[in-house]
mmCIF file of C-alpha atoms and ligand atoms in Angstrom:
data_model
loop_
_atom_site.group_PDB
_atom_site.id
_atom_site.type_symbol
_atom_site.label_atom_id
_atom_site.label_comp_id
_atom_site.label_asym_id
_atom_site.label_seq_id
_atom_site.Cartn_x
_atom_site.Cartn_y
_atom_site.Cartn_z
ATOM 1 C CA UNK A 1 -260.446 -22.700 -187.758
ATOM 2 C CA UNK A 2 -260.449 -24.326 -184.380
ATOM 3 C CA UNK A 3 -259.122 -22.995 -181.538
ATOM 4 C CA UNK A 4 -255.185 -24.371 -182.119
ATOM 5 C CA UNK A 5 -253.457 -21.899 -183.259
ATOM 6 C CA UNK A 6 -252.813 -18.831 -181.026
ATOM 7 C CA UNK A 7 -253.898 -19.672 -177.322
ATOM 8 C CA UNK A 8 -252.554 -19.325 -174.266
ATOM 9 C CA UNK A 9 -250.570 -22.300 -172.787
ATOM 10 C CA UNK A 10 -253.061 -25.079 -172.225
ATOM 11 C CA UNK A 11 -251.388 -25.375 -168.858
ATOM 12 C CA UNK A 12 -251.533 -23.178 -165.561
ATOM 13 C CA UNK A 13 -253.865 -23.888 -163.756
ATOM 14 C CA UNK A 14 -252.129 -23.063 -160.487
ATOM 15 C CA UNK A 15 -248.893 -20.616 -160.321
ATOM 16 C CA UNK A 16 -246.234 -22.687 -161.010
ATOM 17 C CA UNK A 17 -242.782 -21.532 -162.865
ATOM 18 C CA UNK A 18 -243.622 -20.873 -166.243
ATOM 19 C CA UNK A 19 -242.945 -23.445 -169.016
ATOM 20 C CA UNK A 20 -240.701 -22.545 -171.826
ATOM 21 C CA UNK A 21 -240.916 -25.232 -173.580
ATOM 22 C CA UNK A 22 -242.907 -28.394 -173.170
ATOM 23 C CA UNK A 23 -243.552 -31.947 -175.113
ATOM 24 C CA UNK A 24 -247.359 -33.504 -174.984
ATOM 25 C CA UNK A 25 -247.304 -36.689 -175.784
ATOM 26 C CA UNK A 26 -244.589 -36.913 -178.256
ATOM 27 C CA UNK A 27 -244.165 -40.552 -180.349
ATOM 28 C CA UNK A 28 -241.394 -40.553 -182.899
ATOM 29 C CA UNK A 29 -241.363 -44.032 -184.959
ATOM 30 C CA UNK A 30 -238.717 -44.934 -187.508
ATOM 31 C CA UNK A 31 -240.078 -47.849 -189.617
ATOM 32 C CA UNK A 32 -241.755 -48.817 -187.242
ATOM 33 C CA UNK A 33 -239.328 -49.040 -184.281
ATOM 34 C CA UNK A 34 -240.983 -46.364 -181.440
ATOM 35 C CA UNK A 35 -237.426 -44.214 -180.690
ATOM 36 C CA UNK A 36 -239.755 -42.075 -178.275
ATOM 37 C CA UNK A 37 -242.611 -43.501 -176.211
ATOM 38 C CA UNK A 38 -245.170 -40.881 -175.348
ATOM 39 C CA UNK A 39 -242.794 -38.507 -173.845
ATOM 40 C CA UNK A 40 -244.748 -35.300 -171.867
ATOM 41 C CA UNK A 41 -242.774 -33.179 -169.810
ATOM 42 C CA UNK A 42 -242.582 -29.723 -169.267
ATOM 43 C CA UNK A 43 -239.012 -27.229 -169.453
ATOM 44 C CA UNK A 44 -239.162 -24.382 -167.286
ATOM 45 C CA UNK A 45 -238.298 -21.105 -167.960
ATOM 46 C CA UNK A 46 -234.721 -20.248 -167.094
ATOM 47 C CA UNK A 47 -233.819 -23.874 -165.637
ATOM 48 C CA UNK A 48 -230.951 -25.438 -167.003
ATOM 49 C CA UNK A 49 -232.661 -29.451 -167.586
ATOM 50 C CA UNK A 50 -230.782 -32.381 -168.421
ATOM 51 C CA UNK A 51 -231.758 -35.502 -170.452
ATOM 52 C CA UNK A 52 -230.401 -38.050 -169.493
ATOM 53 C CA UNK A 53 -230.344 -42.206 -170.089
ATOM 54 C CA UNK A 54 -228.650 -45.342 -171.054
ATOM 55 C CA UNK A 55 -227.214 -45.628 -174.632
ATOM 56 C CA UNK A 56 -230.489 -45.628 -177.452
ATOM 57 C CA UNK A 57 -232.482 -44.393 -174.656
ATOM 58 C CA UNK A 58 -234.199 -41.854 -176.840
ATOM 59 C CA UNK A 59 -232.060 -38.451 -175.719
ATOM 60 C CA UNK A 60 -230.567 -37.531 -179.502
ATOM 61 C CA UNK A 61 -234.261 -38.565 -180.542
ATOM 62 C CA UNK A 62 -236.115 -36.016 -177.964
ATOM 63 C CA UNK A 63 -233.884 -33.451 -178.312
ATOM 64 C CA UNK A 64 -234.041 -33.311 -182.233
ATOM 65 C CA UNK A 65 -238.311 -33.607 -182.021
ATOM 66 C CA UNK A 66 -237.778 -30.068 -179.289
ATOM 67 C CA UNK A 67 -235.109 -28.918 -181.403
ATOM 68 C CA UNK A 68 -237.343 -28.842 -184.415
ATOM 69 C CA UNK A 69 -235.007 -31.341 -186.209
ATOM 70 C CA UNK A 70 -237.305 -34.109 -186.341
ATOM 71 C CA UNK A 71 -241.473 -33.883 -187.309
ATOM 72 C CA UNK A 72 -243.074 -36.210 -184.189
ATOM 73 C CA UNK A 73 -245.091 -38.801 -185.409
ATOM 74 C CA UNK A 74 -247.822 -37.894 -183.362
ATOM 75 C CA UNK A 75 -247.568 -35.408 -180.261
ATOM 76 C CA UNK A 76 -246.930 -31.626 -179.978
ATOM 77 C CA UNK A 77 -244.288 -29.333 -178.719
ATOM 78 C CA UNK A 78 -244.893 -25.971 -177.689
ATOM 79 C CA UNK A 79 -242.445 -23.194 -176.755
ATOM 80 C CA UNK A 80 -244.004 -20.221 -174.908
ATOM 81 C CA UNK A 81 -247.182 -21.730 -175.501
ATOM 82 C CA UNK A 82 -246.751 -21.786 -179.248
ATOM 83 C CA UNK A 83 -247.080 -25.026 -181.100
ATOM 84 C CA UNK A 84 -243.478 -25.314 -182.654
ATOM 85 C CA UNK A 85 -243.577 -29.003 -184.260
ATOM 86 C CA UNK A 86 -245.777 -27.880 -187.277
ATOM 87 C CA UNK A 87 -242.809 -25.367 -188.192
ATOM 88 C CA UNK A 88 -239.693 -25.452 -190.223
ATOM 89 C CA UNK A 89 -235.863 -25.132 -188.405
ATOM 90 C CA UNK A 90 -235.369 -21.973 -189.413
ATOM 91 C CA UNK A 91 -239.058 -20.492 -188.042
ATOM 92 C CA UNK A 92 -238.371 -22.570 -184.741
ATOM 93 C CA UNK A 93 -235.242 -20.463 -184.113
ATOM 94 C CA UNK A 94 -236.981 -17.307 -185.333
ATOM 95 C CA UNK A 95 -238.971 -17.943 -182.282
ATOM 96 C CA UNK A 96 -236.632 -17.933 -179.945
ATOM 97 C CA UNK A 97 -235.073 -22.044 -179.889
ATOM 98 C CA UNK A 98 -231.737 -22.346 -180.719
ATOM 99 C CA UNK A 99 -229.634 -25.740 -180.404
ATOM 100 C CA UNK A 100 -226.024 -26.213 -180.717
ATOM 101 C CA UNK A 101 -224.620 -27.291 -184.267
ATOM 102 C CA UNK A 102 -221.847 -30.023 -184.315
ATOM 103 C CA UNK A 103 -218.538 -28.954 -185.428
ATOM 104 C CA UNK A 104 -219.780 -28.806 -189.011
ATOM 105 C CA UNK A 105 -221.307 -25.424 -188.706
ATOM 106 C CA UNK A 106 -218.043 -24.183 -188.106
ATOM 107 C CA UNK A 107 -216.103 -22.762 -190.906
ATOM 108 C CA UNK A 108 -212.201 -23.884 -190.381
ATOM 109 C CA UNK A 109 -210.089 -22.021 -192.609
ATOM 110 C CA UNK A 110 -212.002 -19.199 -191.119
ATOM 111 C CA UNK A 111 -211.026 -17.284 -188.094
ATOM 112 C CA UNK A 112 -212.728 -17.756 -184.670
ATOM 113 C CA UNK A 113 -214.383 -13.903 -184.846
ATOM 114 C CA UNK A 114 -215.360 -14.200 -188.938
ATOM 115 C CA UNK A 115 -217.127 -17.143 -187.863
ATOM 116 C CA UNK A 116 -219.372 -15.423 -185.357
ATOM 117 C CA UNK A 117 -219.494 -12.511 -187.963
ATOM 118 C CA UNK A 118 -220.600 -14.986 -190.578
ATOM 119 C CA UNK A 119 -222.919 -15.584 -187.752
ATOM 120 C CA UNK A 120 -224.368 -12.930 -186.926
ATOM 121 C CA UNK A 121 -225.086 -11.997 -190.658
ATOM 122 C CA UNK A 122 -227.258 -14.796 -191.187
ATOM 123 C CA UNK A 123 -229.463 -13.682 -187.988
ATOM 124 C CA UNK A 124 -229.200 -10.232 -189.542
ATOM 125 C CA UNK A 125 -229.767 -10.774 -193.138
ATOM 126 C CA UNK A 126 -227.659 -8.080 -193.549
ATOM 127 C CA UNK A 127 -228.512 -7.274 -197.419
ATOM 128 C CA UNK A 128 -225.757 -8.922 -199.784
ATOM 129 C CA UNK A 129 -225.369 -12.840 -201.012
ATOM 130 C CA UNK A 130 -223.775 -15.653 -199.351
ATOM 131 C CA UNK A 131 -220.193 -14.197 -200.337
ATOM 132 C CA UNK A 132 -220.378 -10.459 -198.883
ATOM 133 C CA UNK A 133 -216.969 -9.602 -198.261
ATOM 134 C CA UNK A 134 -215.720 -9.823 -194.528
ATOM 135 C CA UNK A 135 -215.071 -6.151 -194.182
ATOM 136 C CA UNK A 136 -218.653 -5.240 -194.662
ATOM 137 C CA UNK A 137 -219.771 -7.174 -191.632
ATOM 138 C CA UNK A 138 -217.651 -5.466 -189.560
ATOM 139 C CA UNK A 139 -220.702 -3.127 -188.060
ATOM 140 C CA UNK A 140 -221.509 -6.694 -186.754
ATOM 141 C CA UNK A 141 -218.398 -6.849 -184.829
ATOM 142 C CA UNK A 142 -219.442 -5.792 -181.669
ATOM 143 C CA UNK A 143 -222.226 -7.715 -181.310
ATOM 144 C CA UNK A 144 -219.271 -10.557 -182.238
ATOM 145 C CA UNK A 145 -216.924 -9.325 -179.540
ATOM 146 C CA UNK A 146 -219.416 -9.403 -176.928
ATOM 147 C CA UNK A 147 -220.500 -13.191 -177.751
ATOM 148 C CA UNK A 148 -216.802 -13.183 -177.938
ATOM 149 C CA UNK A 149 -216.384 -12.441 -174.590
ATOM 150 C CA UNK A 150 -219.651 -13.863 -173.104
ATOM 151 C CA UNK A 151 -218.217 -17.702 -174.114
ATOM 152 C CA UNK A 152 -214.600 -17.154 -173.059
ATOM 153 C CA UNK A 153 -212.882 -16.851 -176.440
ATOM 154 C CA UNK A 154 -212.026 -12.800 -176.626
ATOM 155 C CA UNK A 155 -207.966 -13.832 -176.360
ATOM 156 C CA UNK A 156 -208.795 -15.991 -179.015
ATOM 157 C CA UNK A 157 -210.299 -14.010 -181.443
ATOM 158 C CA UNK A 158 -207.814 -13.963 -184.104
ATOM 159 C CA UNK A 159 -207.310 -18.037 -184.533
ATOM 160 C CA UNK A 160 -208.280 -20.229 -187.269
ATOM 161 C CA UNK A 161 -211.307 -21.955 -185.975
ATOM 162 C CA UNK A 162 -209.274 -24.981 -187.369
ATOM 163 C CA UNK A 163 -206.805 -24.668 -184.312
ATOM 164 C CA UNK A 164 -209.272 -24.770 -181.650
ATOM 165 C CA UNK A 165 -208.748 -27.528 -178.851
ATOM 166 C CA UNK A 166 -211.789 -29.716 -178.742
ATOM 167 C CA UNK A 167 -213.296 -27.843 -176.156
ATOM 168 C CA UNK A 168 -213.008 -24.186 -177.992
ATOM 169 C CA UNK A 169 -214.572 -25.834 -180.485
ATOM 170 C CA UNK A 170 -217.084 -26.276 -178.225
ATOM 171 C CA UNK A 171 -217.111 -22.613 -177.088
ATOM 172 C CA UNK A 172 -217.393 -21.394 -180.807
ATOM 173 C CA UNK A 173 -219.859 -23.680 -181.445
ATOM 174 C CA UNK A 174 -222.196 -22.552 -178.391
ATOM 175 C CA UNK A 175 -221.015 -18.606 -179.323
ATOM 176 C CA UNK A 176 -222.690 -19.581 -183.159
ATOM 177 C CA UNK A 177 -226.170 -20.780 -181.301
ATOM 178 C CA UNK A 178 -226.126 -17.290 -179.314
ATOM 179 C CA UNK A 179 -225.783 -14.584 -182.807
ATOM 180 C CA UNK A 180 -229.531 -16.497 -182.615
ATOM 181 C CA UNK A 181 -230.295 -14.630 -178.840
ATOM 182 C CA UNK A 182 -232.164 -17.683 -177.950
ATOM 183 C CA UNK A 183 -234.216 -17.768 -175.420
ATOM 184 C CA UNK A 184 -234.140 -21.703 -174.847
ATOM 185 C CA UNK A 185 -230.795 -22.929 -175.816
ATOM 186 C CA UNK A 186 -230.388 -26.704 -176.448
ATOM 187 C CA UNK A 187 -227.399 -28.230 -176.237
ATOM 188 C CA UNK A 188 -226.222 -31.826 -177.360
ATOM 189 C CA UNK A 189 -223.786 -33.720 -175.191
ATOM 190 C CA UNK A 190 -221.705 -29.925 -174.604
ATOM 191 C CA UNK A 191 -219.139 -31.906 -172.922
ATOM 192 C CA UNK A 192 -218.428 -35.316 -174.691
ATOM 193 C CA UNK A 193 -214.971 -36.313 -175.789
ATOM 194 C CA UNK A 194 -213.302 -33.855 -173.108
ATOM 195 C CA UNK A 195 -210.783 -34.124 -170.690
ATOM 196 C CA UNK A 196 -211.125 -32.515 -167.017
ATOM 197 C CA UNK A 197 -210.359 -28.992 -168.090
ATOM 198 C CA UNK A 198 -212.143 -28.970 -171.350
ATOM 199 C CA UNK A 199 -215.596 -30.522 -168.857
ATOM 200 C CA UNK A 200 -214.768 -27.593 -166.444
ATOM 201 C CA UNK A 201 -214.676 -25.129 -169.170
ATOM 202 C CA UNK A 202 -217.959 -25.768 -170.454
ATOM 203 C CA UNK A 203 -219.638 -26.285 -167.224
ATOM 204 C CA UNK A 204 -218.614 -22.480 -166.281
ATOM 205 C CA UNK A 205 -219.951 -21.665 -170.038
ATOM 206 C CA UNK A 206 -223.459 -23.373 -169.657
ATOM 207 C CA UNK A 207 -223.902 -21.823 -166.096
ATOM 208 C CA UNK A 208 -222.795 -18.641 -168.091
ATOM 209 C CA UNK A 209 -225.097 -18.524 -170.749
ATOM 210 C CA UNK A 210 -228.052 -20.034 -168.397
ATOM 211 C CA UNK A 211 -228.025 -16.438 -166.948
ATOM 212 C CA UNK A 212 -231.451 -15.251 -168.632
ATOM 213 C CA UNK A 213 -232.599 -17.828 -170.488
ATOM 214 C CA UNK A 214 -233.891 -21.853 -170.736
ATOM 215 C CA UNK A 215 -231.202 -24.778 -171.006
ATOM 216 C CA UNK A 216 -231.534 -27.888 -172.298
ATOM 217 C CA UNK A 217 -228.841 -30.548 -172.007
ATOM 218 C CA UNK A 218 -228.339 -33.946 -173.259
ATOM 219 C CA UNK A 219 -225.277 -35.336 -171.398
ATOM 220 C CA UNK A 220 -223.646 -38.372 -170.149
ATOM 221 C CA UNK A 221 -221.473 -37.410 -167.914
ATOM 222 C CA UNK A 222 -223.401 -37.531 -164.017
ATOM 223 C CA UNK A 223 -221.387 -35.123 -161.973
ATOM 224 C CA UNK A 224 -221.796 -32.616 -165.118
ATOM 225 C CA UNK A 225 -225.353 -33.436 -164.323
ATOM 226 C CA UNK A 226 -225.779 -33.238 -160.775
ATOM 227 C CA UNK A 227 -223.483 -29.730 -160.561
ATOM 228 C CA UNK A 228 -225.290 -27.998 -163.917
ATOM 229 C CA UNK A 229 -229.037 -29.374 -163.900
ATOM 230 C CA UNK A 230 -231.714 -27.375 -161.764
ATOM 231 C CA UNK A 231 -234.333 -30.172 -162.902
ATOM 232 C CA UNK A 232 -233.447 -33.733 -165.036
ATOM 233 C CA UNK A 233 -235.414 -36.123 -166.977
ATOM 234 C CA UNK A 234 -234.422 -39.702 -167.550
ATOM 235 C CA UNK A 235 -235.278 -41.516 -170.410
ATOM 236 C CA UNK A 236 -235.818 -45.363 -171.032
ATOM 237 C CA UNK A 237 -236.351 -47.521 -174.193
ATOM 238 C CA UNK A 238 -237.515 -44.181 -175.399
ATOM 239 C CA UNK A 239 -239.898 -42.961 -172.747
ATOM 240 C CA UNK A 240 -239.728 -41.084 -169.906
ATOM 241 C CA UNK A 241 -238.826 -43.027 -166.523
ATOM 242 C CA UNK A 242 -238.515 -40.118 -164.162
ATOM 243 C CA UNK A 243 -238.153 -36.065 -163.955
ATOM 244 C CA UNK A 244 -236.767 -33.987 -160.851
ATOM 245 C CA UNK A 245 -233.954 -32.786 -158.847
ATOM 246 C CA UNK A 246 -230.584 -35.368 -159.419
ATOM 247 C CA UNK A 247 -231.312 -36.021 -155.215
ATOM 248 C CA UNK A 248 -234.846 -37.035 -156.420
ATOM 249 C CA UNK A 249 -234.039 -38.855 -159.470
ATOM 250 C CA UNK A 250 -231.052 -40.490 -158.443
ATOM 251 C CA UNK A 251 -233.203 -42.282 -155.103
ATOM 252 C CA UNK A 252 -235.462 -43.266 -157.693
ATOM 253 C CA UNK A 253 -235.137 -47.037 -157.641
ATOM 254 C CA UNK A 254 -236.205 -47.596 -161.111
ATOM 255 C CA UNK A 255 -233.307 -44.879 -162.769
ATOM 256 C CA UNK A 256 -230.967 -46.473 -159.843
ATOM 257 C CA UNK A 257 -231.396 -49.793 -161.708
ATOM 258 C CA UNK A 258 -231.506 -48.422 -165.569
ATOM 259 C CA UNK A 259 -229.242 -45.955 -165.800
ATOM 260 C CA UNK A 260 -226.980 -44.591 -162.227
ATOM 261 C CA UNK A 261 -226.415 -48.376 -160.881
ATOM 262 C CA UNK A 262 -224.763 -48.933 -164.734
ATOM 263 C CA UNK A 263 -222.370 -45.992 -164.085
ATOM 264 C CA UNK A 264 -222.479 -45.944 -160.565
ATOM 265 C CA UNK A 265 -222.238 -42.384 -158.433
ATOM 266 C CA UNK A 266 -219.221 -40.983 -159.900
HETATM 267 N N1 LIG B 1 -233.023 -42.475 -187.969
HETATM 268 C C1 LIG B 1 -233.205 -43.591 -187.276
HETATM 269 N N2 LIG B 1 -233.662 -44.704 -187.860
HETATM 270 C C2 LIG B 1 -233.872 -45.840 -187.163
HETATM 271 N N3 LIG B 1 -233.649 -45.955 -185.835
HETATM 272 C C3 LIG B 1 -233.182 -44.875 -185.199
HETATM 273 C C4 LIG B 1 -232.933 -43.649 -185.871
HETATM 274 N N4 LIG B 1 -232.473 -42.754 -184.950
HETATM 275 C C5 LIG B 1 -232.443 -43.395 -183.770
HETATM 276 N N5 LIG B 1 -232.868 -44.667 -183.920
HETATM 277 C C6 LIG B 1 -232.970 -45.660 -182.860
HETATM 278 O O1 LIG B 1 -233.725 -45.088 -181.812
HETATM 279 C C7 LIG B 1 -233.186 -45.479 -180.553
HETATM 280 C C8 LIG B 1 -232.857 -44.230 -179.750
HETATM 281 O O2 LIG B 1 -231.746 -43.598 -180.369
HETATM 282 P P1 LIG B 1 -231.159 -42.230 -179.808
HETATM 283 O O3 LIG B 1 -229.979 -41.903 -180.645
HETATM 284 O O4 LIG B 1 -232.250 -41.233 -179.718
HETATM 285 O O5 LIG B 1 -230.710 -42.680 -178.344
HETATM 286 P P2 LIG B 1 -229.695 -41.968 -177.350
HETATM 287 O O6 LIG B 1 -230.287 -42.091 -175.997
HETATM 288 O O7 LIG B 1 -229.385 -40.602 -177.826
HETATM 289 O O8 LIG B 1 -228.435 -42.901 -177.488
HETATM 290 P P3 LIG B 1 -226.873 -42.603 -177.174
HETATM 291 O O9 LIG B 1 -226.765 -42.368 -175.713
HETATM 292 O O10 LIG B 1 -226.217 -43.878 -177.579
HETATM 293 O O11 LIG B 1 -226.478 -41.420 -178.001
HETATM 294 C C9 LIG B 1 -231.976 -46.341 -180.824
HETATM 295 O O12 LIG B 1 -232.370 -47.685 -180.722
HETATM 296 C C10 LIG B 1 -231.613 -45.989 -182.250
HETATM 297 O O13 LIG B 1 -231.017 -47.089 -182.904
#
């Protein structure tokens, strides 16, 4: 019984912002190709951070070894101090991390509000089996409305989840994470595959549901970045190449050359 389990953050030292959630050393090898490189970096609380880097830079990688989704090979990740990468999914979100799901998680033929009431019953474990009838989760249905409302889908309430636009889809998706009340949200690529209105959408959603809590972002797409991200970290060949504001990272002659000079400013 060393002391691992239940101590305060190894950090803090001085009085910095607090760290939500932070990475020590993380490796992730897949037969024996190293996907992440000894990746350490802190998320602070209430900060909305981006990851960003060129294509098989490592971002899906990191973001599934914070989300929980992968075991590191060797490294830890803590959130609130906690070390999280021992744990399964479902205690990781118990804590307080939630990530987005991919459109998967969301049921089609049902409506956009039994979705979030589906949900919300899950968080709950309301008592009953996979198959309790709709009706009795309706004491769940302002909790519903309110998530509802809080990610811009109250007028749509009523649709099959199946006739969302791309970026509703989105929205649902992001309203499933929140029946979790996470207090670090993660969120993969929020905006890809979206035209100008969907991208607007969503950047008013994450700056939304930022209020109060920690953000995570993969995403490709720089101005998203640089308008959205209190703090970024770029990623190359799997490890970490630099971390700060987009005015410190983009005059950062090394990302400059990996990853902005590819894409240029815009
Ligand atoms: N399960 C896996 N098995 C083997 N190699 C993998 C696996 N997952 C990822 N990789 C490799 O790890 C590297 C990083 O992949 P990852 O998907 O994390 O990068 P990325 O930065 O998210 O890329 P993109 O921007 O293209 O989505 C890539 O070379 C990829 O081929």
């Amino acid at each position: 019984m060393t002391a691992q389990t239940q101590l305060a953050p190894p950090i803090g030292v001085d009085n910095g912002p607090s760290v939500a959630l932070e990475a020590r050393n993380l490796i992730k090898d897949f037969r024996g190709f190293r996907a992440t490189n000894d990746v350490t970096l802190d998320i602070h609380e209430g900060e909305i951070h981006a990851i960003i880097g060129p294509n098989g830079a490592g971002k899906t990688t990191l973001f599934n070894l914070l989300s929980g989704f992968l075991k590191p090979t060797s490294g830890e990740v803590r959130l609130f101090g906690e070390r999280i990468d021992t744990l399964p999914p479902h205690q990781i979100v118990r804590r307080g991390l939630s990530r987005s799901f991919q459109i998967s998680s969301v049921f089609p033929t049902m409506t956009v509000r039994e979705n979030l009431l589906v949900a919300l019953q899950s968080r709950s474990r309301l008592p009953g089996q996979f198959w309790t009838p709709l009706s009795r989760l309706e004491k769940l249905g302002p909790q519903a409305d309110a998530i509802l409302a809080d990610v811009g889908l109250a007028d749509s309430h009523a649709r099959l989840a199946a006739d969302l636009s791309h970026g509703e889809k989105r929205q649902l998706e992001i309203g499933i994470s929140l029946t979790q009340e996470p207090r670090v949200l993660l969120l993969d690529e929020p905006t890809s595959g979206m035209g100008s209105e969907g991208i607007d959408r969503v950047k008013a959603l994450v700056r939304q549901v930022a209020q109060g809590r920690t953000v995570v972002l993969v995403e490709h797409n720089m101005s998203v970045v640089s308008e959205l991200a209190d703090r970024i970290t770029v990623l190359q060949y799997g490890s970490l190449l630099a971390s700060g504001s987009y005015d410190e990272v983009r005059q950062d002659p090394r990302v400059i050359e990996a990853y902005l000079g590819d894409e240029g400013d815009e």
